[in-house]
Coordinates of C-alpha atoms in Angstrom, one line a residue:
M1 CA 19.7 136.7 129.0
S2 CA 22.1 135.8 126.1
V3 CA 24.6 133.0 126.5
R4 CA 27.0 135.4 124.7
K5 CA 27.0 137.4 127.9
L6 CA 26.9 134.7 130.4
A7 CA 28.9 131.8 129.0
R8 CA 32.2 131.4 130.7
A9 CA 35.0 131.0 128.2
T10 CA 38.0 128.9 129.2
A11 CA 41.6 129.3 128.1
A12 CA 42.2 126.2 126.0
A13 CA 45.0 127.7 123.9
L14 CA 47.9 126.7 126.2
A15 CA 49.8 123.9 124.6
C16 CA 50.3 120.6 126.5
G17 CA 53.5 120.3 128.4
L18 CA 56.3 118.5 126.5
V19 CA 56.5 115.9 129.3
L20 CA 53.3 114.4 130.6
S21 CA 53.7 112.1 133.6
A22 CA 51.1 110.3 135.6
C23 CA 50.1 112.1 138.8
G24 CA 48.5 110.2 141.6
G25 CA 46.9 106.8 141.4
S26 CA 44.4 105.4 139.0
G27 CA 41.8 107.8 140.2
S28 CA 43.4 110.8 138.6
G29 CA 40.7 112.4 136.5
G30 CA 40.3 115.9 135.2
G31 CA 38.4 118.0 132.7
G32 CA 35.6 120.5 133.0
G33 CA 35.1 123.9 131.4
G34 CA 32.5 126.2 132.9
S35 CA 30.4 125.5 135.9
A36 CA 27.3 123.5 136.8
D37 CA 24.9 123.8 139.7
G38 CA 24.3 120.1 140.2
P39 CA 23.9 118.0 143.3
S40 CA 26.6 118.4 145.9
G41 CA 28.2 115.8 148.1
E42 CA 29.8 112.5 147.4
P43 CA 28.8 110.7 144.1
V44 CA 25.9 108.3 144.4
Q45 CA 26.5 104.8 143.1
G46 CA 23.8 103.3 140.8
G47 CA 21.0 104.4 138.5
T48 CA 20.5 104.8 134.8
A49 CA 21.1 108.1 132.9
T50 CA 19.3 108.8 129.6
V51 CA 21.6 110.8 127.4
I52 CA 20.9 112.6 124.0
Q53 CA 23.6 112.8 121.4
P54 CA 23.2 114.9 118.2
A55 CA 24.5 112.4 115.6
D56 CA 23.9 108.6 115.2
P57 CA 27.0 106.5 114.7
R58 CA 27.4 104.5 111.4
S59 CA 29.5 102.0 113.3
L60 CA 30.9 101.3 116.8
D61 CA 34.5 101.0 115.4
P62 CA 36.4 103.6 117.6
V63 CA 38.0 105.3 114.6
V64 CA 34.7 105.9 113.0
L65 CA 33.1 107.7 116.0
H66 CA 33.6 111.5 116.3
N67 CA 35.2 112.7 119.5
N68 CA 33.5 116.1 119.8
V69 CA 30.4 117.5 121.3
S70 CA 28.4 117.4 118.1
G71 CA 29.3 113.7 117.4
Q72 CA 29.4 110.6 119.6
S73 CA 31.9 111.6 122.2
I74 CA 30.0 110.2 125.2
L75 CA 29.6 106.9 123.4
G76 CA 33.3 106.6 122.4
N77 CA 34.4 107.6 125.9
A78 CA 32.0 105.1 127.5
L79 CA 33.1 102.1 125.4
Y80 CA 36.8 102.9 125.0
G81 CA 37.9 105.3 127.8
Q82 CA 40.7 107.8 127.1
L83 CA 44.5 107.7 126.8
I84 CA 44.7 111.3 128.0
L85 CA 42.5 114.3 129.0
N86 CA 43.0 118.0 129.4
D87 CA 41.7 120.1 132.3
L88 CA 39.7 122.8 130.6
E89 CA 40.3 125.3 133.4
T90 CA 44.1 125.0 133.4
N91 CA 44.6 123.1 130.0
E92 CA 47.1 120.8 131.8
T93 CA 47.2 117.4 130.3
V94 CA 45.9 114.6 132.6
P95 CA 46.9 111.0 132.0
R96 CA 44.3 108.3 132.0
M97 CA 45.1 105.0 130.4
A98 CA 48.4 106.4 129.3
E99 CA 50.9 106.8 132.1
S100 CA 53.2 109.2 130.3
L101 CA 53.7 110.9 126.9
E102 CA 57.1 112.4 126.4
T103 CA 59.2 114.1 123.7
S104 CA 62.9 115.1 123.8
D105 CA 63.2 116.8 120.4
N106 CA 60.5 119.5 120.5
G107 CA 57.8 117.2 119.2
L108 CA 59.1 115.3 116.3
T109 CA 59.2 111.9 118.1
W110 CA 57.2 110.9 121.2
T111 CA 57.1 108.0 123.6
L112 CA 53.8 106.8 125.0
K113 CA 53.7 104.4 127.9
L114 CA 50.5 102.7 129.0
R115 CA 49.5 102.2 132.6
D116 CA 50.3 98.7 133.8
G117 CA 47.2 96.6 134.4
I118 CA 44.8 98.2 131.9
T119 CA 42.4 95.5 130.7
Y120 CA 39.6 95.3 128.1
S121 CA 36.1 94.7 129.3
D122 CA 36.6 91.0 128.5
G123 CA 39.5 90.8 130.9
T124 CA 42.3 90.6 128.4
P125 CA 45.2 93.0 128.8
M126 CA 45.6 96.1 126.6
K127 CA 49.1 96.3 125.1
S128 CA 51.1 98.9 123.2
E129 CA 50.7 96.9 120.0
D130 CA 47.0 97.7 120.2
I131 CA 47.7 101.4 120.0
K132 CA 49.8 100.8 116.9
F133 CA 47.0 98.7 115.3
N134 CA 44.2 101.3 116.1
W135 CA 46.2 104.3 114.8
E136 CA 47.2 102.5 111.6
H137 CA 43.6 101.3 111.2
M138 CA 42.5 104.9 111.3
G139 CA 44.9 105.7 108.5
D140 CA 43.4 103.1 106.2
P141 CA 41.4 105.1 103.6
A142 CA 39.0 102.1 103.2
V143 CA 37.8 102.6 106.8
A144 CA 36.7 106.2 105.9
S145 CA 37.5 107.6 109.4
G146 CA 36.7 111.3 109.8
Y147 CA 40.2 111.5 111.3
L148 CA 42.1 110.1 108.3
T149 CA 44.0 113.4 107.7
D150 CA 44.9 113.6 111.4
S151 CA 46.3 110.1 111.3
L152 CA 48.5 111.0 108.4
T153 CA 50.5 113.4 110.6
I154 CA 52.0 110.2 112.1
T155 CA 54.6 108.5 110.0
A156 CA 55.5 105.6 112.3
V157 CA 54.4 103.8 115.5
E158 CA 56.9 101.3 116.7
V159 CA 56.3 98.9 119.6
V160 CA 59.1 99.1 122.2
D161 CA 57.6 96.7 124.8
D162 CA 54.2 95.6 126.0
L163 CA 53.5 99.0 127.4
T164 CA 55.5 101.4 125.3
V165 CA 55.3 102.8 121.7
D166 CA 57.6 105.2 120.0
I167 CA 55.8 107.7 117.6
T168 CA 57.3 109.6 114.8
L169 CA 55.5 112.6 113.2
V170 CA 55.7 114.1 109.8
S171 CA 57.0 117.3 111.3
P172 CA 57.6 118.5 114.9
D173 CA 54.4 119.2 116.9
A174 CA 54.8 120.2 120.5
Q175 CA 51.0 120.1 120.7
F176 CA 50.6 116.5 119.6
P177 CA 48.8 115.5 122.9
A178 CA 46.0 117.8 121.8
L179 CA 45.7 115.9 118.6
I180 CA 45.3 112.7 120.6
R181 CA 42.6 113.9 123.0
E182 CA 40.6 115.8 120.3
T183 CA 40.3 112.9 117.9
A184 CA 39.6 109.1 118.0
L185 CA 43.3 108.6 118.5
N186 CA 42.3 108.7 122.2
W187 CA 40.1 105.6 121.9
I188 CA 41.7 102.1 121.7
G189 CA 39.6 99.1 120.7
K190 CA 40.6 95.4 120.9
P191 CA 42.2 94.6 117.6
A192 CA 40.8 91.1 117.3
T193 CA 37.2 92.4 117.4
I194 CA 38.0 95.2 114.9
K195 CA 39.7 92.7 112.6
A196 CA 36.6 90.5 112.7
G197 CA 34.8 93.2 110.7
Q198 CA 32.1 95.8 111.2
A199 CA 29.3 93.4 112.0
E200 CA 31.3 92.0 114.9
V201 CA 32.5 95.3 116.3
D202 CA 28.9 96.7 116.1
A203 CA 27.5 93.7 117.9
N204 CA 30.2 93.3 120.5
P205 CA 32.6 96.3 120.7
I206 CA 35.5 95.5 123.1
G207 CA 37.2 98.5 124.8
A208 CA 38.6 99.4 128.2
G209 CA 36.0 102.1 128.9
P210 CA 33.7 102.4 131.9
F211 CA 30.7 100.8 130.1
V212 CA 30.0 97.9 127.7
L213 CA 27.3 97.5 125.0
A214 CA 24.2 95.7 126.1
E215 CA 22.0 96.5 123.1
W216 CA 22.0 98.7 120.0
R217 CA 18.6 99.3 118.5
R218 CA 19.5 101.4 115.5
Q219 CA 17.6 104.7 115.1
D220 CA 16.3 104.1 118.7
V221 CA 18.6 103.5 121.6
I222 CA 22.1 102.4 122.5
K223 CA 22.0 100.6 125.9
L224 CA 25.3 100.5 127.9
V225 CA 25.9 98.8 131.2
R226 CA 28.7 99.1 133.8
N227 CA 32.1 97.5 132.9
E228 CA 33.0 95.5 136.0
N229 CA 36.6 95.4 134.8
Y230 CA 37.1 99.1 134.6
Y231 CA 40.5 100.1 135.9
D232 CA 39.4 103.3 137.7
A233 CA 37.1 101.9 140.5
P234 CA 34.8 103.0 142.1
R235 CA 34.0 104.7 138.8
P236 CA 31.7 104.5 136.8
Y237 CA 29.1 105.6 139.3
L238 CA 26.1 104.8 137.1
D239 CA 24.9 101.3 136.5
A240 CA 23.8 102.0 133.0
I241 CA 23.4 104.7 130.3
D242 CA 20.8 104.8 127.6
I243 CA 21.9 106.9 124.6
R244 CA 19.4 108.3 122.1
T245 CA 20.1 110.3 119.0
I246 CA 18.1 113.4 118.2
T247 CA 19.4 115.4 115.3
D248 CA 16.9 118.2 115.6
P249 CA 18.1 120.8 118.1
E250 CA 14.6 122.0 119.2
Q251 CA 13.6 118.4 119.8
R252 CA 16.7 117.8 121.9
I253 CA 16.1 120.7 124.3
N254 CA 12.4 120.1 124.5
N255 CA 13.0 116.4 125.3
L256 CA 15.3 117.4 128.1
I257 CA 13.0 120.1 129.5
S258 CA 10.0 117.7 129.5
G259 CA 11.9 115.0 131.5
G260 CA 12.5 112.7 128.6
A261 CA 16.3 112.7 129.2
D262 CA 18.8 113.6 131.9
L263 CA 21.3 115.4 129.7
T264 CA 22.3 116.3 126.2
T265 CA 25.6 117.2 124.5
E266 CA 24.9 120.3 122.6
S267 CA 26.2 122.4 119.7
S268 CA 23.3 124.8 119.3
W269 CA 23.7 128.3 120.7
L270 CA 19.9 128.6 120.8
N271 CA 19.7 125.5 123.0
L272 CA 22.4 126.8 125.4
D273 CA 20.6 130.1 125.7
K274 CA 17.3 128.3 126.4
A275 CA 19.0 126.1 129.0
Q276 CA 20.3 129.2 130.7
N277 CA 16.8 130.7 130.8
E278 CA 15.2 127.5 132.0
G279 CA 17.6 127.2 134.9
L280 CA 19.2 124.0 133.7
Q281 CA 22.8 123.0 134.3
M282 CA 24.9 124.2 131.4
L283 CA 28.6 123.8 130.6
N284 CA 30.0 125.5 127.5
H285 CA 33.7 125.1 126.7
Q286 CA 35.0 127.9 124.5
E287 CA 38.2 128.3 122.5
G288 CA 39.5 130.2 119.5
G289 CA 38.7 129.6 115.9
G290 CA 35.1 129.0 114.8
V291 CA 32.7 127.9 112.2
G292 CA 32.4 129.7 108.9
L293 CA 32.9 130.1 105.2
V294 CA 36.1 128.9 103.7
L295 CA 37.1 130.9 100.5
N296 CA 38.9 128.9 97.8
T297 CA 41.9 131.0 97.0
R298 CA 43.0 128.5 94.2
R299 CA 40.5 129.9 91.7
P300 CA 38.5 133.1 90.9
P301 CA 37.0 135.1 92.3
F302 CA 38.8 134.4 95.7
D303 CA 42.2 134.0 94.2
D304 CA 42.2 137.8 94.5
V305 CA 42.6 139.0 98.1
R306 CA 40.4 142.0 97.2
A307 CA 37.4 139.7 96.6
R308 CA 37.9 138.1 100.0
A309 CA 38.3 141.4 101.7
A310 CA 35.2 142.8 99.9
L311 CA 33.0 139.8 101.0
S312 CA 34.3 140.1 104.6
A313 CA 33.6 143.8 104.7
A314 CA 30.2 143.4 103.2
I315 CA 28.8 140.9 105.7
D316 CA 27.5 142.1 109.1
L317 CA 28.1 139.1 111.3
E318 CA 25.8 140.3 114.0
L319 CA 23.0 140.1 111.5
V320 CA 24.1 136.6 110.6
D321 CA 24.0 135.7 114.3
D322 CA 20.6 137.1 114.6
A323 CA 19.4 135.0 111.7
V324 CA 21.2 131.8 112.6
N325 CA 21.3 131.9 116.4
N326 CA 18.7 134.4 117.3
G327 CA 21.5 136.6 118.6
T328 CA 22.6 134.0 121.2
G329 CA 25.9 133.0 119.6
Q330 CA 29.4 134.3 120.0
V331 CA 30.7 136.1 116.9
P332 CA 34.5 135.7 116.5
T333 CA 35.9 139.1 115.9
H334 CA 39.4 137.8 116.8
L335 CA 41.2 134.6 116.1
F336 CA 41.6 133.8 119.8
T337 CA 39.2 134.4 122.7
E338 CA 40.0 137.4 124.9
D339 CA 41.1 135.3 127.9
S340 CA 43.5 133.3 125.8
P341 CA 47.2 133.9 126.6
F342 CA 47.7 134.3 122.8
F343 CA 45.0 136.9 122.3
E344 CA 46.1 140.0 120.4
D345 CA 43.8 142.9 119.6
I346 CA 43.9 142.2 115.8
P347 CA 40.4 142.1 114.4
I348 CA 39.9 139.4 111.8
H349 CA 36.6 140.9 110.6
E350 CA 35.2 144.4 110.4
H351 CA 31.9 145.3 108.7
N352 CA 32.6 148.2 106.3
P353 CA 30.0 148.6 103.6
D354 CA 31.8 151.5 101.9
E355 CA 35.0 149.5 101.6
A356 CA 33.1 146.5 100.3
R357 CA 31.4 148.6 97.5
K358 CA 34.7 150.1 96.5
L359 CA 36.3 146.7 96.1
F360 CA 33.4 145.1 94.3
D361 CA 33.3 148.0 91.8
E362 CA 37.0 147.9 91.4
L363 CA 37.0 144.2 90.6
E364 CA 34.1 144.5 88.2
A365 CA 35.9 147.3 86.3
E366 CA 38.9 145.0 85.8
G367 CA 36.7 142.2 84.5
K368 CA 36.8 140.2 87.7
P369 CA 33.2 140.1 88.9
V370 CA 32.7 138.6 92.3
K371 CA 30.3 135.7 91.5
F372 CA 30.4 132.5 93.6
T373 CA 28.5 129.6 95.0
I374 CA 28.3 128.5 98.7
I375 CA 28.3 124.7 99.2
A376 CA 26.3 123.6 102.2
F377 CA 25.7 120.2 103.7
S378 CA 22.2 120.5 105.2
P379 CA 19.0 122.4 104.5
A380 CA 19.5 124.1 108.0
S381 CA 22.4 126.0 106.5
Q382 CA 20.0 127.8 104.2
V383 CA 19.2 130.3 107.0
L384 CA 22.8 131.3 107.1
I385 CA 23.0 131.5 103.3
S386 CA 19.8 133.5 103.1
S387 CA 21.1 136.1 105.5
I388 CA 24.3 136.4 103.4
Q389 CA 22.3 136.7 100.2
T390 CA 20.0 139.3 101.6
Q391 CA 22.9 141.4 102.9
L392 CA 24.8 141.1 99.5
S393 CA 21.7 142.2 97.6
A394 CA 22.4 145.7 98.8
Y395 CA 25.6 145.8 96.7
D396 CA 26.2 145.9 93.0
N397 CA 28.7 143.7 91.2
V398 CA 28.4 140.7 93.5
T399 CA 26.4 137.5 92.9
V400 CA 26.0 134.6 95.3
E401 CA 24.3 131.3 94.8
S402 CA 24.0 128.2 96.9
E403 CA 24.1 124.4 96.5
T404 CA 23.2 121.9 99.2
I405 CA 24.9 118.5 98.9
D406 CA 25.1 115.3 100.9
M407 CA 27.8 115.2 103.5
A408 CA 29.2 112.0 101.8
Q409 CA 30.3 114.2 98.9
Y410 CA 32.5 116.3 101.1
A411 CA 35.6 114.2 100.8
T412 CA 35.5 114.3 97.0
L413 CA 34.9 118.0 96.9
A414 CA 37.7 118.7 99.4
R415 CA 40.1 116.4 97.5
D416 CA 39.4 118.0 94.1
H417 CA 39.1 121.6 95.5
D418 CA 35.9 121.9 93.4
Y419 CA 34.1 124.7 95.2
D420 CA 34.1 128.5 95.6
V421 CA 33.0 128.6 99.2
I422 CA 32.6 125.7 101.5
M423 CA 31.4 125.6 105.1
S424 CA 33.8 124.3 107.6
S425 CA 35.3 124.9 111.1
M426 CA 38.7 125.6 112.5
G427 CA 39.5 124.7 116.1
E428 CA 42.3 126.4 118.1
N429 CA 44.6 123.4 118.0
R430 CA 43.9 123.1 114.2
F431 CA 45.3 126.4 113.0
W432 CA 48.4 124.7 111.5
M433 CA 46.3 121.9 109.9
T434 CA 43.8 124.3 108.5
L435 CA 46.1 127.1 107.3
F436 CA 49.5 125.6 106.5
S437 CA 50.0 125.6 102.7
K438 CA 50.8 121.9 102.4
S439 CA 48.3 120.5 104.8
Q440 CA 45.6 118.3 103.3
R441 CA 43.0 120.1 105.5
N442 CA 43.9 123.5 104.0
H443 CA 40.6 123.8 102.2
S444 CA 41.1 127.5 101.4
G445 CA 44.4 126.8 99.6
I446 CA 46.0 129.8 101.2
N447 CA 49.7 129.7 100.5
D448 CA 51.7 132.4 102.3
P449 CA 55.4 131.8 103.4
E450 CA 55.2 134.2 106.3
L451 CA 52.0 132.5 107.6
D452 CA 53.6 129.0 107.1
K453 CA 56.6 130.0 109.1
A454 CA 54.6 131.5 112.0
L455 CA 52.3 128.4 112.1
T456 CA 55.3 126.0 112.2
D457 CA 57.2 128.1 114.8
A458 CA 54.1 128.2 117.0
R459 CA 53.6 124.5 116.6
T460 CA 57.2 123.7 117.7
A461 CA 57.7 126.5 120.4
T462 CA 58.3 125.1 123.9
T463 CA 57.3 128.2 125.9
D464 CA 54.2 130.3 125.9
E465 CA 56.2 133.5 125.5
D466 CA 57.6 132.2 122.2
R467 CA 54.3 130.8 121.1
R468 CA 52.6 134.1 121.6
A469 CA 55.1 135.9 119.4
H470 CA 54.5 133.4 116.6
Y471 CA 50.7 133.5 117.0
R472 CA 50.7 137.2 116.8
I473 CA 52.1 136.9 113.2
V474 CA 49.5 134.2 112.5
Q475 CA 46.7 136.6 113.6
E476 CA 48.2 139.4 111.5
R477 CA 48.4 137.3 108.4
F478 CA 45.0 135.8 108.8
A479 CA 43.5 139.2 109.2
E480 CA 45.3 140.4 106.1
L481 CA 44.7 137.3 103.9
K482 CA 41.1 136.5 104.9
P483 CA 41.0 132.8 103.8
M484 CA 37.9 132.2 106.0
I485 CA 35.0 134.3 107.3
M486 CA 34.0 132.8 110.7
Y487 CA 30.5 133.8 111.6
T488 CA 30.3 132.0 115.0
R489 CA 32.4 130.3 117.7
A490 CA 31.7 126.6 118.0
A491 CA 29.3 125.9 120.8
M492 CA 30.6 122.9 122.8
G493 CA 28.1 122.5 125.5
V494 CA 26.4 120.0 127.9
I495 CA 23.0 120.6 129.3
A496 CA 21.6 118.6 132.2
N497 CA 18.8 118.5 134.7
S498 CA 19.4 119.3 138.4
K499 CA 19.8 115.7 139.4
V500 CA 22.9 115.0 137.3
G501 CA 26.3 115.3 139.1
G502 CA 29.9 115.0 137.8
L503 CA 29.6 116.9 134.6
Q504 CA 33.1 117.1 133.1
Q505 CA 34.4 117.9 129.6
Y506 CA 37.7 117.7 127.8
G507 CA 39.0 118.4 124.3
F508 CA 36.3 119.6 121.9
G509 CA 33.6 119.5 124.6
S510 CA 33.8 115.7 124.9
L511 CA 31.8 114.5 127.9
L512 CA 33.2 112.0 130.4
P513 CA 30.7 109.3 131.3
D514 CA 32.6 107.7 134.2
T515 CA 32.2 110.7 136.4
L516 CA 28.4 111.1 136.0
W517 CA 26.1 110.3 138.8
I518 CA 22.4 110.9 139.6
E519 CA 21.0 112.2 142.9
E520 CA 18.5 109.8 144.4

């Protein structure tokens, strides 16, 4: 049975509250989208879990790790812990190492206060000045953090006292807590270690997370052991975690099924579907947005909205899903998922071959042929491109080519806007960053005053009712302007065998390691 029919979507669209206060003692946890049929009862202390992650880190510097299900989220969480979480069922923000995060001006300035008594794994105290250092370190272009653009939304971090920082943003953002928890802003490393250089941080990373590095054999295994100074005792429950990187999706799921691992973080719809059929535990956090083709509106042919509309109408996304995901994915027909409080029945994509032909022919007659190249970053993307090329071969007056480049070229391409179509993603809390005309992450170059206003108003709204009204306009303008053709929702899953307990996610499917335990 398809994951499309069985996966339980969770409402992640609700913005974080404008005041976040610590609730309960140091044991306050949270997170978890979907359900898992793991062992019941109280967590068992001890044991080693073997975990598979999809991507190998280039460094253990916290700002270089990627805080999402397809990156190194379990590694970053294990070494560095979290400032805040969100509960994926309620979307309420849950404090962790942060005690509170407050704004009094609809999100332009924020005050973050650390819990008293948080220490690094070497026993030294974490201070507010460490947050300032880490966030400014992320903003250093020489570091090449994948979250450089995110860090540039922060204009100043000022130390108030040992536990408190004041934060000023470029523009008001009532959803700023989401930016923290969905990026490496959530991970704080000891400044002295980071300042010592990459060799030192890779050999001896110091954080306040539940585990510490025992050994890193590159291209083999990252061995972590329990941090005895972890603030949230009796967590972590495990004594150790062995993390192995397997980039090939089929190898990941086969390794898990054969008993070579206890769990894997997973971004493949095919693997989530196979896990469902194999009776494995499976969580799959879902939210709006998706993965797709970004159309560069700054130059021909997609500076003409008719070319964008023609391409959208020409492509049958169900056929794309059949080719790419064997029909197991979730095709995003709307900007938000149906259980989101901001969902409106405004389709963003409708397959209409007759309309596509009319527009292709119209543009050709005006001397504006629709000819473009799709830039991809891996050979695996060729399945997607082949499906699109095959479908477009049924139409006259449209030509599509493809080019596969190294991911390292992405930054230069994005900076110079040197592409017709580029593959990218847009998460639900990234609508402003992806679509606002002046945002550095606006790869489509879409520039629409009405869309800009709605995005900004939604970003600063303090009630769900107001936010919904603004997001309705966002959905209307997106459907009209078609800056991006999303072919699938992002899969943000965790798959585990029946012995693993305590599976919890937050943010972009990021897995919490301190709650994991293994049944004896």
